[in-house]
Structures are given as structure tokens and as C-alpha cells.
Amino acid sequence: NAGVTQTPKFQVLKTGQSMTLQCAQDMNHEYMSWYRQDPGMGLRLIHYSVGAGITDQGEVPNGYNVSRSTTEDFPLRLLSAAPSQTSVYFCASTQAGSRGYEQYFGPGTRLTVT
Amino acid sequence: AQSVTQLDSQVPVFEEAPVELRCNYSSSVSVYLFWYVQYPNQGLQLLLKYLSGSTLVKGINGFEAEFNKSQTSFHLRKPSVHISDTAEYFCAARGSQGNLIFGKGTKLSVKP
């Protein structure tokens, strides 16, 4: 049971490039989400999904797209990278409606946009 | 608006001293409350959670937190810290979208 996995761990992009951050979980969780972490800002919600085929925007969605074709995978796409998207990105999952409401986090992807 | 406030951005403390990391939440968030710890260059690990019941919650690594509804607080405490507790600590509440609403974090620095 690998939990939540993210790839890559590190990435450097040039302004205007696009890329996809991968996230997968093997716990059969319905709810998955993406956060970005910036110094002194805590973690902020980018997008989330309550199940396959269903996604919605969080607090800071601009410049990012998501899709959820399977329960296991929830990729985050940067359409045209900007320096303001330099951040650490965390994917998380939980069982919707679970008593614990605990979210399990991946190890993170550290992205630098130059 | 839904918000979680961590009152101290940095807390320096000597080894074996007690520590309290403060957290307040807005009345508009749910009272499902969490503390996470993040060690340098790592992901987030759950320390403890409050869902209901006893207001004193015990977590891993000797940490505990007390839920206080009247003061809308969920402060984290440890009676005696170790060097290995040096990390950033995040208080969070479950938001209306099923997400977590995080405070901005408190960096705990334990000095020998």
C-alpha cells in the first residue's frame, strides 16, 4: 500500500512551458485535492475532486487544470507556467464521508519557474 | 469567511522545556480540527485530530491539544520537547468543500 504518490519530486520550467504533475493513490479514496505551499502562506487549495469525473475549483485555481478519469489518478496541469507558480505542490486524498476526515498527503513536488 | 489563525509564526524553545503552539479558528468552519507536522523537505504528517467527544486530544510523539469551543481555540502542547521536534506545525479545519483550511504555520525551533 503506497498511499499517495507524486511525480516528479523536483521540476524546473521556463516561463510559458506547460507540464503535468502526477498524483496517484491506492486507497480507493473518493476525494482528492491539490494544494500549493508557499512560505508564510500555509497550504492553499487549488482544485479538488469528489469522485471520478467530478472536479471543482478551490481558492487559487487560476493557471491550473485538473481532470479525474479514474479513482486512482488526479493530475494537475500547468497550462503556461509563470514565476508566480514557483511553489511546493501537495496532493492529498481522503475517503469522502469517512469518520476520520483525515487527509493523506503525498511527498510533494517542488516546482521552480524561471 | 472560513479561516484558521496561528498566532505565532516562530517559536524558539530550549530542549526539555514545555511548549504551546496557538491556533484559533473562525466560527464559520467546522469543528473538525487537525494538527499536522512538516519536517524539513518532507510532506505533512497528521499529529492529532478532534472530531467530537473529549476536548483533550492526544496525538503522536507526546503531543496533545485542547479544543475550546468558547474561545474557538485548538492549542497544541507538549510538556517536554526534544531536538527532533524541530519542524513546522500546521493547524487546520475541515472546510465546506471537504478540503482542509490551513493556518500559515508555526516554526518550532528546539535549541540544546
mmCIF file of N, CA, C and O in Angstrom, chain A residues 31 33 35 37 40-45 48 50 56-59 88 90 94 96-97 99-108 110, chain B residues 6 9 32 34 36 38 40-46 49-52 88 90 94-105 107:
data_model
loop_
_atom_site.group_PDB
_atom_site.id
_atom_site.type_symbol
_atom_site.label_atom_id
_atom_site.label_comp_id
_atom_site.label_asym_id
_atom_site.label_seq_id
_atom_site.Cartn_x
_atom_site.Cartn_y
_atom_site.Cartn_z
ATOM 1 N N TYR A 31 -12.231 11.258 -2.543
ATOM 2 C CA TYR A 31 -11.904 12.682 -2.520
ATOM 3 C C TYR A 31 -10.398 12.873 -2.695
ATOM 4 O O TYR A 31 -9.601 12.279 -1.969
ATOM 5 N N SER A 33 -7.373 16.108 -3.730
ATOM 6 C CA SER A 33 -7.209 17.549 -3.832
ATOM 7 C C SER A 33 -5.750 17.912 -4.080
ATOM 8 O O SER A 33 -4.854 17.103 -3.829
ATOM 9 N N TYR A 35 -2.966 21.088 -3.317
ATOM 10 C CA TYR A 35 -2.640 22.298 -2.580
ATOM 11 C C TYR A 35 -1.291 22.826 -3.068
ATOM 12 O O TYR A 35 -0.451 22.068 -3.528
ATOM 13 N N GLN A 37 1.968 25.134 -1.461
ATOM 14 C CA GLN A 37 2.514 25.654 -0.221
ATOM 15 C C GLN A 37 3.550 26.711 -0.538
ATOM 16 O O GLN A 37 4.527 26.439 -1.239
ATOM 17 N N GLY A 40 5.172 31.156 4.558
ATOM 18 C CA GLY A 40 4.345 32.081 5.301
ATOM 19 C C GLY A 40 2.886 32.109 4.903
ATOM 20 O O GLY A 40 2.120 32.927 5.412
ATOM 21 N N MET A 41 2.482 31.214 3.984
ATOM 22 C CA MET A 41 1.090 31.217 3.492
ATOM 23 C C MET A 41 0.337 29.954 3.872
ATOM 24 O O MET A 41 -0.859 29.839 3.596
ATOM 25 N N GLY A 42 1.000 29.001 4.456
ATOM 26 C CA GLY A 42 0.345 27.727 4.716
ATOM 27 C C GLY A 42 0.086 26.985 3.408
ATOM 28 O O GLY A 42 0.791 27.182 2.422
ATOM 29 N N LEU A 43 -0.924 26.146 3.388
ATOM 30 C CA LEU A 43 -1.306 25.424 2.173
ATOM 31 C C LEU A 43 -2.638 25.971 1.688
ATOM 32 O O LEU A 43 -3.567 26.152 2.473
ATOM 33 N N ARG A 44 -2.726 26.192 0.396
ATOM 34 C CA ARG A 44 -3.959 26.713 -0.200
ATOM 35 C C ARG A 44 -4.484 25.751 -1.253
ATOM 36 O O ARG A 44 -3.727 25.219 -2.055
ATOM 37 N N LEU A 45 -5.783 25.583 -1.267
ATOM 38 C CA LEU A 45 -6.440 24.617 -2.135
ATOM 39 C C LEU A 45 -6.501 25.140 -3.567
ATOM 40 O O LEU A 45 -6.986 26.244 -3.819
ATOM 41 N N TYR A 48 -10.101 20.400 -6.444
ATOM 42 C CA TYR A 48 -10.408 19.174 -5.743
ATOM 43 C C TYR A 48 -11.399 18.342 -6.572
ATOM 44 O O TYR A 48 -11.994 18.837 -7.538
ATOM 45 N N VAL A 50 -14.416 15.108 -5.967
ATOM 46 C CA VAL A 50 -15.150 14.237 -5.034
ATOM 47 C C VAL A 50 -15.407 12.856 -5.635
ATOM 48 O O VAL A 50 -16.073 12.027 -5.009
ATOM 49 N N ASP A 56 -13.713 20.442 -9.109
ATOM 50 C CA ASP A 56 -14.172 21.797 -8.809
ATOM 51 C C ASP A 56 -12.990 22.634 -8.370
ATOM 52 O O ASP A 56 -11.920 22.111 -8.032
ATOM 53 N N GLN A 57 -13.200 23.953 -8.398
ATOM 54 C CA GLN A 57 -12.126 24.881 -8.085
ATOM 55 C C GLN A 57 -12.017 25.134 -6.596
ATOM 56 O O GLN A 57 -13.007 25.143 -5.876
ATOM 57 N N GLY A 58 -10.779 25.377 -6.179
ATOM 58 C CA GLY A 58 -10.547 25.773 -4.808
ATOM 59 C C GLY A 58 -10.263 27.252 -4.708
ATOM 60 O O GLY A 58 -10.790 28.058 -5.469
ATOM 61 N N GLU A 59 -9.390 27.609 -3.805
ATOM 62 C CA GLU A 59 -9.095 29.015 -3.505
ATOM 63 C C GLU A 59 -8.242 29.685 -4.573
ATOM 64 O O GLU A 59 -8.430 30.862 -4.890
ATOM 65 N N VAL A 88 5.703 24.597 -3.767
ATOM 66 C CA VAL A 88 5.682 23.173 -3.498
ATOM 67 C C VAL A 88 4.233 22.714 -3.584
ATOM 68 O O VAL A 88 3.352 23.304 -2.947
ATOM 69 N N PHE A 90 1.304 19.818 -3.185
ATOM 70 C CA PHE A 90 0.939 18.601 -2.479
ATOM 71 C C PHE A 90 -0.411 18.097 -2.978
ATOM 72 O O PHE A 90 -1.366 18.863 -3.118
ATOM 73 N N THR A 94 -8.711 11.510 0.666
ATOM 74 C CA THR A 94 -9.438 11.038 1.838
ATOM 75 C C THR A 94 -10.683 10.305 1.371
ATOM 76 O O THR A 94 -11.139 10.504 0.236
ATOM 77 N N ALA A 96 -14.344 10.186 1.243
ATOM 78 C CA ALA A 96 -15.435 11.134 1.443
ATOM 79 C C ALA A 96 -16.436 10.550 2.436
ATOM 80 O O ALA A 96 -16.817 9.397 2.325
ATOM 81 N N GLY A 97 -16.795 11.373 3.414
ATOM 82 C CA GLY A 97 -17.762 10.935 4.402
ATOM 83 C C GLY A 97 -17.179 10.053 5.476
ATOM 84 O O GLY A 97 -17.882 9.595 6.365
ATOM 85 N N ARG A 99 -15.375 8.856 8.813
ATOM 86 C CA ARG A 99 -15.484 9.395 10.158
ATOM 87 C C ARG A 99 -14.251 10.191 10.522
ATOM 88 O O ARG A 99 -14.304 11.186 11.211
ATOM 89 N N GLY A 100 -13.131 9.757 10.022
ATOM 90 C CA GLY A 100 -11.889 10.406 10.421
ATOM 91 C C GLY A 100 -11.599 11.701 9.708
ATOM 92 O O GLY A 100 -10.894 12.544 10.217
ATOM 93 N N TYR A 101 -12.112 11.858 8.517
ATOM 94 C CA TYR A 101 -11.850 13.023 7.674
ATOM 95 C C TYR A 101 -10.364 13.282 7.492
ATOM 96 O O TYR A 101 -9.962 14.354 7.085
ATOM 97 N N GLU A 102 -9.527 12.295 7.806
ATOM 98 C CA GLU A 102 -8.102 12.526 7.704
ATOM 99 C C GLU A 102 -7.696 12.571 6.246
ATOM 100 O O GLU A 102 -8.103 11.736 5.450
ATOM 101 N N GLN A 103 -6.896 13.570 5.891
ATOM 102 C CA GLN A 103 -6.371 13.643 4.539
ATOM 103 C C GLN A 103 -4.941 13.106 4.551
ATOM 104 O O GLN A 103 -4.140 13.457 5.405
ATOM 105 N N TYR A 104 -4.657 12.264 3.566
ATOM 106 C CA TYR A 104 -3.334 11.686 3.416
ATOM 107 C C TYR A 104 -2.598 12.466 2.330
ATOM 108 O O TYR A 104 -3.122 12.638 1.225
ATOM 109 N N PHE A 105 -1.394 12.912 2.653
ATOM 110 C CA PHE A 105 -0.649 13.754 1.732
ATOM 111 C C PHE A 105 0.462 12.989 1.036
ATOM 112 O O PHE A 105 1.105 12.110 1.629
ATOM 113 N N GLY A 106 0.696 13.352 -0.213
ATOM 114 C CA GLY A 106 1.855 12.866 -0.929
ATOM 115 C C GLY A 106 3.101 13.595 -0.481
ATOM 116 O O GLY A 106 3.023 14.552 0.309
ATOM 117 N N PRO A 107 4.268 13.209 -0.990
ATOM 118 C CA PRO A 107 5.541 13.798 -0.551
ATOM 119 C C PRO A 107 5.812 15.171 -1.135
ATOM 120 O O PRO A 107 6.731 15.858 -0.690
ATOM 121 N N GLY A 108 5.041 15.577 -2.138
ATOM 122 C CA GLY A 108 5.211 16.910 -2.696
ATOM 123 C C GLY A 108 6.052 16.946 -3.949
ATOM 124 O O GLY A 108 6.880 16.066 -4.197
ATOM 125 N N ARG A 110 8.378 19.904 -5.851
ATOM 126 C CA ARG A 110 8.949 21.245 -5.746
ATOM 127 C C ARG A 110 9.173 21.787 -7.146
ATOM 128 O O ARG A 110 9.984 21.250 -7.898
ATOM 129 N N GLN B 6 -2.934 30.943 13.140
ATOM 130 C CA GLN B 6 -1.874 30.522 14.044
ATOM 131 C C GLN B 6 -1.170 31.784 14.502
ATOM 132 O O GLN B 6 -0.666 32.554 13.685
ATOM 133 N N SER B 9 4.357 32.836 14.306
ATOM 134 C CA SER B 9 4.997 32.283 13.118
ATOM 135 C C SER B 9 6.249 31.481 13.490
ATOM 136 O O SER B 9 6.608 30.538 12.790
ATOM 137 N N TYR B 32 -14.156 20.150 12.965
ATOM 138 C CA TYR B 32 -13.249 19.034 12.736
ATOM 139 C C TYR B 32 -11.870 19.670 12.584
ATOM 140 O O TYR B 32 -11.591 20.320 11.576
ATOM 141 N N PHE B 34 -7.480 19.738 13.137
ATOM 142 C CA PHE B 34 -6.314 18.897 12.949
ATOM 143 C C PHE B 34 -5.035 19.682 13.232
ATOM 144 O O PHE B 34 -4.990 20.907 13.051
ATOM 145 N N TYR B 36 -1.040 19.166 11.897
ATOM 146 C CA TYR B 36 -0.095 18.426 11.076
ATOM 147 C C TYR B 36 1.312 18.937 11.378
ATOM 148 O O TYR B 36 1.509 20.111 11.724
ATOM 149 N N GLN B 38 5.305 19.142 9.675
ATOM 150 C CA GLN B 38 6.101 19.009 8.462
ATOM 151 C C GLN B 38 7.573 19.158 8.820
ATOM 152 O O GLN B 38 8.014 20.248 9.209
ATOM 153 N N PRO B 40 11.600 19.237 7.708
ATOM 154 C CA PRO B 40 12.228 19.892 6.541
ATOM 155 C C PRO B 40 12.232 19.005 5.308
ATOM 156 O O PRO B 40 12.601 17.833 5.361
ATOM 157 N N ASN B 41 11.766 19.589 4.201
ATOM 158 C CA ASN B 41 11.751 18.938 2.892
ATOM 159 C C ASN B 41 10.937 17.645 2.863
ATOM 160 O O ASN B 41 11.244 16.730 2.094
ATOM 161 N N GLN B 42 9.923 17.587 3.705
ATOM 162 C CA GLN B 42 9.059 16.409 3.709
ATOM 163 C C GLN B 42 7.605 16.829 3.561
ATOM 164 O O GLN B 42 7.279 18.014 3.528
ATOM 165 N N GLY B 43 6.733 15.833 3.465
ATOM 166 C CA GLY B 43 5.308 16.087 3.379
ATOM 167 C C GLY B 43 4.707 16.315 4.751
ATOM 168 O O GLY B 43 5.416 16.502 5.739
ATOM 169 N N LEU B 44 3.385 16.316 4.814
ATOM 170 C CA LEU B 44 2.670 16.578 6.062
ATOM 171 C C LEU B 44 2.251 15.273 6.724
ATOM 172 O O LEU B 44 1.745 14.359 6.065
ATOM 173 N N GLN B 45 2.437 15.236 8.022
ATOM 174 C CA GLN B 45 2.072 14.069 8.817
ATOM 175 C C GLN B 45 1.064 14.486 9.871
ATOM 176 O O GLN B 45 1.254 15.491 10.559
ATOM 177 N N LEU B 46 -0.005 13.720 10.014
ATOM 178 C CA LEU B 46 -1.028 14.054 10.998
ATOM 179 C C LEU B 46 -0.514 13.791 12.410
ATOM 180 O O LEU B 46 -0.046 12.695 12.724
ATOM 181 N N LYS B 49 -6.175 14.811 15.827
ATOM 182 C CA LYS B 49 -7.391 15.385 15.276
ATOM 183 C C LYS B 49 -8.472 15.423 16.343
ATOM 184 O O LYS B 49 -8.512 14.583 17.248
ATOM 185 N N TYR B 50 -9.357 16.406 16.227
ATOM 186 C CA TYR B 50 -10.543 16.481 17.062
ATOM 187 C C TYR B 50 -11.758 16.412 16.154
ATOM 188 O O TYR B 50 -11.911 17.224 15.235
ATOM 189 N N LEU B 51 -12.617 15.442 16.426
ATOM 190 C CA LEU B 51 -13.855 15.300 15.666
ATOM 191 C C LEU B 51 -15.060 15.546 16.561
ATOM 192 O O LEU B 51 -16.039 16.174 16.163
ATOM 193 N N SER B 52 -15.007 14.989 17.781
ATOM 194 C CA SER B 52 -16.082 15.159 18.756
ATOM 195 C C SER B 52 -15.614 14.522 20.057
ATOM 196 O O SER B 52 -14.531 13.942 20.116
ATOM 197 N N GLU B 88 7.881 22.457 11.255
ATOM 198 C CA GLU B 88 6.799 23.420 11.099
ATOM 199 C C GLU B 88 5.484 22.713 11.385
ATOM 200 O O GLU B 88 5.261 21.588 10.926
ATOM 201 N N PHE B 90 1.248 22.861 11.465
ATOM 202 C CA PHE B 90 0.090 23.484 10.839
ATOM 203 C C PHE B 90 -1.188 23.050 11.535
ATOM 204 O O PHE B 90 -1.432 21.857 11.710
ATOM 205 N N ARG B 94 -11.585 21.402 8.778
ATOM 206 C CA ARG B 94 -12.254 20.909 7.575
ATOM 207 C C ARG B 94 -13.171 21.996 7.038
ATOM 208 O O ARG B 94 -13.998 22.546 7.762
ATOM 209 N N GLY B 95 -13.020 22.300 5.759
ATOM 210 C CA GLY B 95 -13.819 23.329 5.129
ATOM 211 C C GLY B 95 -15.069 22.774 4.485
ATOM 212 O O GLY B 95 -15.272 21.564 4.411
ATOM 213 N N SER B 96 -15.894 23.666 3.991
ATOM 214 C CA SER B 96 -17.184 23.285 3.412
ATOM 215 C C SER B 96 -17.045 22.512 2.111
ATOM 216 O O SER B 96 -17.974 21.840 1.673
ATOM 217 N N GLN B 97 -15.884 22.598 1.445
ATOM 218 C CA GLN B 97 -15.658 21.866 0.208
ATOM 219 C C GLN B 97 -15.029 20.494 0.468
ATOM 220 O O GLN B 97 -14.608 19.818 -0.466
ATOM 221 N N GLY B 98 -14.942 20.095 1.724
ATOM 222 C CA GLY B 98 -14.298 18.828 2.053
ATOM 223 C C GLY B 98 -12.793 18.943 2.135
ATOM 224 O O GLY B 98 -12.100 17.966 2.387
ATOM 225 N N ASN B 99 -12.307 20.160 1.909
ATOM 226 C CA ASN B 99 -10.871 20.379 1.955
ATOM 227 C C ASN B 99 -10.436 20.703 3.372
ATOM 228 O O ASN B 99 -11.243 20.728 4.307
ATOM 229 N N LEU B 100 -9.150 20.957 3.531
ATOM 230 C CA LEU B 100 -8.631 21.466 4.788
ATOM 231 C C LEU B 100 -8.285 22.935 4.616
ATOM 232 O O LEU B 100 -7.697 23.330 3.609
ATOM 233 N N ILE B 101 -8.656 23.732 5.603
ATOM 234 C CA ILE B 101 -8.261 25.136 5.653
ATOM 235 C C ILE B 101 -7.113 25.230 6.636
ATOM 236 O O ILE B 101 -7.270 24.908 7.819
ATOM 237 N N PHE B 102 -5.967 25.675 6.130
ATOM 238 C CA PHE B 102 -4.763 25.672 6.941
ATOM 239 C C PHE B 102 -4.452 27.047 7.516
ATOM 240 O O PHE B 102 -4.708 28.073 6.879
ATOM 241 N N GLY B 103 -3.861 27.038 8.708
ATOM 242 C CA GLY B 103 -3.196 28.230 9.188
ATOM 243 C C GLY B 103 -1.884 28.406 8.452
ATOM 244 O O GLY B 103 -1.491 27.549 7.657
ATOM 245 N N LYS B 104 -1.206 29.502 8.718
ATOM 246 C CA LYS B 104 0.020 29.803 7.984
ATOM 247 C C LYS B 104 1.238 29.080 8.528
ATOM 248 O O LYS B 104 2.324 29.195 7.961
ATOM 249 N N GLY B 105 1.074 28.349 9.615
ATOM 250 C CA GLY B 105 2.165 27.546 10.125
ATOM 251 C C GLY B 105 2.938 28.214 11.246
ATOM 252 O O GLY B 105 3.031 29.449 11.306
ATOM 253 N N LYS B 107 6.765 27.716 13.037
ATOM 254 C CA LYS B 107 8.048 27.014 13.010
ATOM 255 C C LYS B 107 8.556 26.870 14.435
ATOM 256 O O LYS B 107 8.833 27.869 15.106
#
